[in-house]
Amino acid sequence: MGQEKFDLWQDHSLRYLEMAFRTDRREIIERPNGYGKRTGECGDTVEMFLTVRGDRIASVSFDTDGCMSTNACANTVAEFAEGKSLEKAWEITSEDVIKYLETLPPENIHCAELAVGAFYLALANYKDLKRNPYKIYGSFHRRK
Ligand code: FES
């Protein structure tokens, strides 16, 4: 008996499909309050852009040249982070993302780690800019 072929539409969870195909957060913010960029071993890159109001994350947008699962993972990180305090946002883990999506393929676990890693870098960047406001101008140079 051969293995059943995985059907993208039938076999993925609704959450996975929603996060994988959601496009409204795919946006490059020119002067974000926090910016993180990470490239994984697969060679794909995720960039995260934070907009912070007070001590809360108002919105998260991202850009990636990665796979559909990376889009799902980055959207999930954004979904978790928006409205959270900066302190609480550090508690978001790749395990949370994997659990939420329900059907992230095992070969794409690293995509969750990549998205969360870029997010942590954006949080760290926010902290750094807050401590060193003189870095704000000229701190964000998006590299192609
Ligand atoms: Fe490279 Fe998903 S980010 S395979």
PDB file of C-alpha atoms and ligand atoms in Angstrom:
ATOM      1  CA  MET A   1       0.000   0.000   0.000  1.00  0.00           C
ATOM      2  CA  GLY A   2       1.443   3.361  -1.020  1.00  0.00           C
ATOM      3  CA  GLN A   3       1.212   6.419   1.203  1.00  0.00           C
ATOM      4  CA  GLU A   4      -1.716   8.771   0.609  1.00  0.00           C
ATOM      5  CA  LYS A   5      -0.619  11.998  -1.060  1.00  0.00           C
ATOM      6  CA  PHE A   6      -0.866  15.050   1.221  1.00  0.00           C
ATOM      7  CA  ASP A   7      -3.579  17.388  -0.020  1.00  0.00           C
ATOM      8  CA  LEU A   8      -2.804  21.033   0.764  1.00  0.00           C
ATOM      9  CA  TRP A   9      -6.443  22.112   0.996  1.00  0.00           C
ATOM     10  CA  GLN A  10      -7.912  19.029   2.636  1.00  0.00           C
ATOM     11  CA  ASP A  11      -5.190  18.012   5.040  1.00  0.00           C
ATOM     12  CA  HIS A  12      -3.958  21.308   6.469  1.00  0.00           C
ATOM     13  CA  SER A  13      -5.685  22.882   9.453  1.00  0.00           C
ATOM     14  CA  LEU A  14      -7.803  25.944   8.832  1.00  0.00           C
ATOM     15  CA  ARG A  15      -5.378  27.952  10.951  1.00  0.00           C
ATOM     16  CA  TYR A  16      -2.445  26.894   8.833  1.00  0.00           C
ATOM     17  CA  LEU A  17      -4.220  27.836   5.618  1.00  0.00           C
ATOM     18  CA  GLU A  18      -5.349  31.167   7.011  1.00  0.00           C
ATOM     19  CA  MET A  19      -1.868  32.090   8.200  1.00  0.00           C
ATOM     20  CA  ALA A  20      -0.149  30.741   5.084  1.00  0.00           C
ATOM     21  CA  PHE A  21      -2.243  32.786   2.687  1.00  0.00           C
ATOM     22  CA  ARG A  22      -2.807  35.951   4.669  1.00  0.00           C
ATOM     23  CA  THR A  23      -1.022  38.791   2.892  1.00  0.00           C
ATOM     24  CA  ASP A  24      -2.003  41.992   4.699  1.00  0.00           C
ATOM     25  CA  ARG A  25       1.040  41.946   6.977  1.00  0.00           C
ATOM     26  CA  ARG A  26       3.515  41.630   4.131  1.00  0.00           C
ATOM     27  CA  GLU A  27       4.784  45.171   4.286  1.00  0.00           C
ATOM     28  CA  ILE A  28       8.140  46.884   4.536  1.00  0.00           C
ATOM     29  CA  ILE A  29       8.050  49.686   7.086  1.00  0.00           C
ATOM     30  CA  GLU A  30      10.683  52.307   6.362  1.00  0.00           C
ATOM     31  CA  ARG A  31      11.187  53.511   9.940  1.00  0.00           C
ATOM     32  CA  PRO A  32      10.058  50.739  12.246  1.00  0.00           C
ATOM     33  CA  ASN A  33      10.429  50.985  16.016  1.00  0.00           C
ATOM     34  CA  GLY A  34      12.180  47.630  15.915  1.00  0.00           C
ATOM     35  CA  TYR A  35      13.728  45.705  13.035  1.00  0.00           C
ATOM     36  CA  GLY A  36      15.038  42.156  12.831  1.00  0.00           C
ATOM     37  CA  LYS A  37      16.403  40.158   9.942  1.00  0.00           C
ATOM     38  CA  ARG A  38      17.419  36.545   9.986  1.00  0.00           C
ATOM     39  CA  THR A  39      18.504  34.089   7.331  1.00  0.00           C
ATOM     40  CA  GLY A  40      18.081  30.395   8.009  1.00  0.00           C
ATOM     41  CA  GLU A  41      20.200  27.434   6.986  1.00  0.00           C
ATOM     42  CA  CYS A  42      17.802  26.914   4.078  1.00  0.00           C
ATOM     43  CA  GLY A  43      19.019  30.271   2.705  1.00  0.00           C
ATOM     44  CA  ASP A  44      15.682  32.032   3.171  1.00  0.00           C
ATOM     45  CA  THR A  45      15.306  35.308   5.015  1.00  0.00           C
ATOM     46  CA  VAL A  46      12.639  36.800   7.252  1.00  0.00           C
ATOM     47  CA  GLU A  47      12.513  40.492   8.128  1.00  0.00           C
ATOM     48  CA  MET A  48      10.288  41.749  10.946  1.00  0.00           C
ATOM     49  CA  PHE A  49       9.123  45.322  11.487  1.00  0.00           C
ATOM     50  CA  LEU A  50       7.625  46.416  14.796  1.00  0.00           C
ATOM     51  CA  THR A  51       5.408  49.386  15.465  1.00  0.00           C
ATOM     52  CA  VAL A  52       5.289  50.105  19.183  1.00  0.00           C
ATOM     53  CA  ARG A  53       2.895  52.396  21.045  1.00  0.00           C
ATOM     54  CA  GLY A  54       3.612  52.955  24.720  1.00  0.00           C
ATOM     55  CA  ASP A  55       4.966  49.645  25.948  1.00  0.00           C
ATOM     56  CA  ARG A  56       2.801  47.569  23.605  1.00  0.00           C
ATOM     57  CA  ILE A  57       3.313  46.179  20.159  1.00  0.00           C
ATOM     58  CA  ALA A  58       0.733  47.910  17.988  1.00  0.00           C
ATOM     59  CA  SER A  59       1.523  46.000  14.811  1.00  0.00           C
ATOM     60  CA  VAL A  60       3.985  43.614  13.245  1.00  0.00           C
ATOM     61  CA  SER A  61       4.686  43.375   9.571  1.00  0.00           C
ATOM     62  CA  PHE A  62       7.182  41.248   7.751  1.00  0.00           C
ATOM     63  CA  ASP A  63       8.770  40.348   4.485  1.00  0.00           C
ATOM     64  CA  THR A  64      10.252  37.037   3.444  1.00  0.00           C
ATOM     65  CA  ASP A  65      11.586  35.227   0.424  1.00  0.00           C
ATOM     66  CA  GLY A  66      10.880  31.954   2.228  1.00  0.00           C
ATOM     67  CA  CYS A  67       8.305  29.251   1.738  1.00  0.00           C
ATOM     68  CA  MET A  68       4.577  29.177   2.378  1.00  0.00           C
ATOM     69  CA  SER A  69       5.169  27.737   5.853  1.00  0.00           C
ATOM     70  CA  THR A  70       7.399  30.670   6.702  1.00  0.00           C
ATOM     71  CA  ASN A  71       4.581  32.995   5.728  1.00  0.00           C
ATOM     72  CA  ALA A  72       2.300  31.001   8.031  1.00  0.00           C
ATOM     73  CA  CYS A  73       4.827  31.168  10.878  1.00  0.00           C
ATOM     74  CA  ALA A  74       5.573  34.887  10.509  1.00  0.00           C
ATOM     75  CA  ASN A  75       1.850  35.684  10.436  1.00  0.00           C
ATOM     76  CA  THR A  76       1.342  33.599  13.557  1.00  0.00           C
ATOM     77  CA  VAL A  77       4.146  35.399  15.390  1.00  0.00           C
ATOM     78  CA  ALA A  78       2.521  38.710  14.419  1.00  0.00           C
ATOM     79  CA  GLU A  79      -0.883  37.465  15.520  1.00  0.00           C
ATOM     80  CA  PHE A  80       0.534  36.479  18.921  1.00  0.00           C
ATOM     81  CA  ALA A  81       2.555  39.664  19.347  1.00  0.00           C
ATOM     82  CA  GLU A  82       0.076  42.371  18.439  1.00  0.00           C
ATOM     83  CA  GLY A  83      -1.350  43.976  21.561  1.00  0.00           C
ATOM     84  CA  LYS A  84       1.201  42.325  23.841  1.00  0.00           C
ATOM     85  CA  SER A  85       3.587  44.209  26.080  1.00  0.00           C
ATOM     86  CA  LEU A  86       7.213  44.096  24.959  1.00  0.00           C
ATOM     87  CA  GLU A  87       8.083  42.067  28.015  1.00  0.00           C
ATOM     88  CA  LYS A  88       5.442  39.426  27.289  1.00  0.00           C
ATOM     89  CA  ALA A  89       6.377  39.295  23.618  1.00  0.00           C
ATOM     90  CA  TRP A  90       9.686  37.633  24.550  1.00  0.00           C
ATOM     91  CA  GLU A  91       7.657  34.653  25.751  1.00  0.00           C
ATOM     92  CA  ILE A  92       6.485  33.769  22.242  1.00  0.00           C
ATOM     93  CA  THR A  93       8.280  30.601  21.157  1.00  0.00           C
ATOM     94  CA  SER A  94       8.542  28.529  18.011  1.00  0.00           C
ATOM     95  CA  GLU A  95       6.787  25.726  19.942  1.00  0.00           C
ATOM     96  CA  ASP A  96       3.780  28.043  20.398  1.00  0.00           C
ATOM     97  CA  VAL A  97       3.744  28.728  16.667  1.00  0.00           C
ATOM     98  CA  ILE A  98       3.998  25.039  15.788  1.00  0.00           C
ATOM     99  CA  LYS A  99       1.211  24.154  18.207  1.00  0.00           C
ATOM    100  CA  TYR A 100      -1.065  26.908  16.905  1.00  0.00           C
ATOM    101  CA  LEU A 101      -0.665  25.965  13.253  1.00  0.00           C
ATOM    102  CA  GLU A 102      -1.405  22.282  13.990  1.00  0.00           C
ATOM    103  CA  THR A 103      -0.185  20.966  10.643  1.00  0.00           C
ATOM    104  CA  LEU A 104       3.215  22.583  10.118  1.00  0.00           C
ATOM    105  CA  PRO A 105       5.171  19.864   8.288  1.00  0.00           C
ATOM    106  CA  PRO A 106       8.143  18.467  10.242  1.00  0.00           C
ATOM    107  CA  GLU A 107      10.509  19.600   7.493  1.00  0.00           C
ATOM    108  CA  ASN A 108       9.304  23.159   8.100  1.00  0.00           C
ATOM    109  CA  ILE A 109       9.915  23.352  11.843  1.00  0.00           C
ATOM    110  CA  HIS A 110      12.957  25.491  11.072  1.00  0.00           C
ATOM    111  CA  CYS A 111      10.632  28.041   9.401  1.00  0.00           C
ATOM    112  CA  ALA A 112       8.978  28.642  12.782  1.00  0.00           C
ATOM    113  CA  GLU A 113      12.408  29.051  14.379  1.00  0.00           C
ATOM    114  CA  LEU A 114      13.391  31.476  11.639  1.00  0.00           C
ATOM    115  CA  ALA A 115      10.274  33.640  12.091  1.00  0.00           C
ATOM    116  CA  VAL A 116      10.599  33.708  15.876  1.00  0.00           C
ATOM    117  CA  GLY A 117      14.343  34.388  15.604  1.00  0.00           C
ATOM    118  CA  ALA A 118      13.759  37.424  13.368  1.00  0.00           C
ATOM    119  CA  PHE A 119      11.095  38.609  15.800  1.00  0.00           C
ATOM    120  CA  TYR A 120      13.473  38.355  18.779  1.00  0.00           C
ATOM    121  CA  LEU A 121      16.026  40.389  16.830  1.00  0.00           C
ATOM    122  CA  ALA A 122      13.367  43.056  16.216  1.00  0.00           C
ATOM    123  CA  LEU A 123      12.574  43.118  19.946  1.00  0.00           C
ATOM    124  CA  ALA A 124      16.270  43.436  20.766  1.00  0.00           C
ATOM    125  CA  ASN A 125      16.617  46.203  18.185  1.00  0.00           C
ATOM    126  CA  TYR A 126      13.701  48.080  19.761  1.00  0.00           C
ATOM    127  CA  LYS A 127      15.374  47.851  23.155  1.00  0.00           C
ATOM    128  CA  ASP A 128      18.673  49.037  21.747  1.00  0.00           C
ATOM    129  CA  LEU A 129      17.086  52.017  19.961  1.00  0.00           C
ATOM    130  CA  LYS A 130      15.224  52.977  23.108  1.00  0.00           C
ATOM    131  CA  ARG A 131      18.448  52.987  25.103  1.00  0.00           C
ATOM    132  CA  ASN A 132      20.396  54.705  22.347  1.00  0.00           C
ATOM    133  CA  PRO A 133      17.998  57.033  20.549  1.00  0.00           C
ATOM    134  CA  TYR A 134      20.841  58.597  18.567  1.00  0.00           C
ATOM    135  CA  LYS A 135      20.930  55.340  16.579  1.00  0.00           C
ATOM    136  CA  ILE A 136      17.370  55.744  15.322  1.00  0.00           C
ATOM    137  CA  TYR A 137      18.258  57.746  12.251  1.00  0.00           C
ATOM    138  CA  GLY A 138      20.248  55.619   9.934  1.00  0.00           C
ATOM    139  CA  SER A 139      19.615  52.467  11.943  1.00  0.00           C
ATOM    140  CA  PHE A 140      17.501  50.828   9.303  1.00  0.00           C
ATOM    141  CA  HIS A 141      19.108  50.083   6.007  1.00  0.00           C
ATOM    142  CA  ARG A 142      17.347  47.281   4.270  1.00  0.00           C
ATOM    143  CA  ARG A 143      19.774  45.169   2.375  1.00  0.00           C
ATOM    144  CA  LYS A 144      18.685  43.372  -0.771  1.00  0.00           C
TER     145      LYS A 144
HETATM  146 FE1  FES B   1      13.359  28.173   4.024  1.00  0.00          FE
HETATM  147 FE2  FES B   1      10.792  27.694   4.910  1.00  0.00          FE
HETATM  148  S1  FES B   1      12.078  29.366   5.225  1.00  0.00           S
HETATM  149  S2  FES B   1      12.107  26.422   3.725  1.00  0.00           S
END
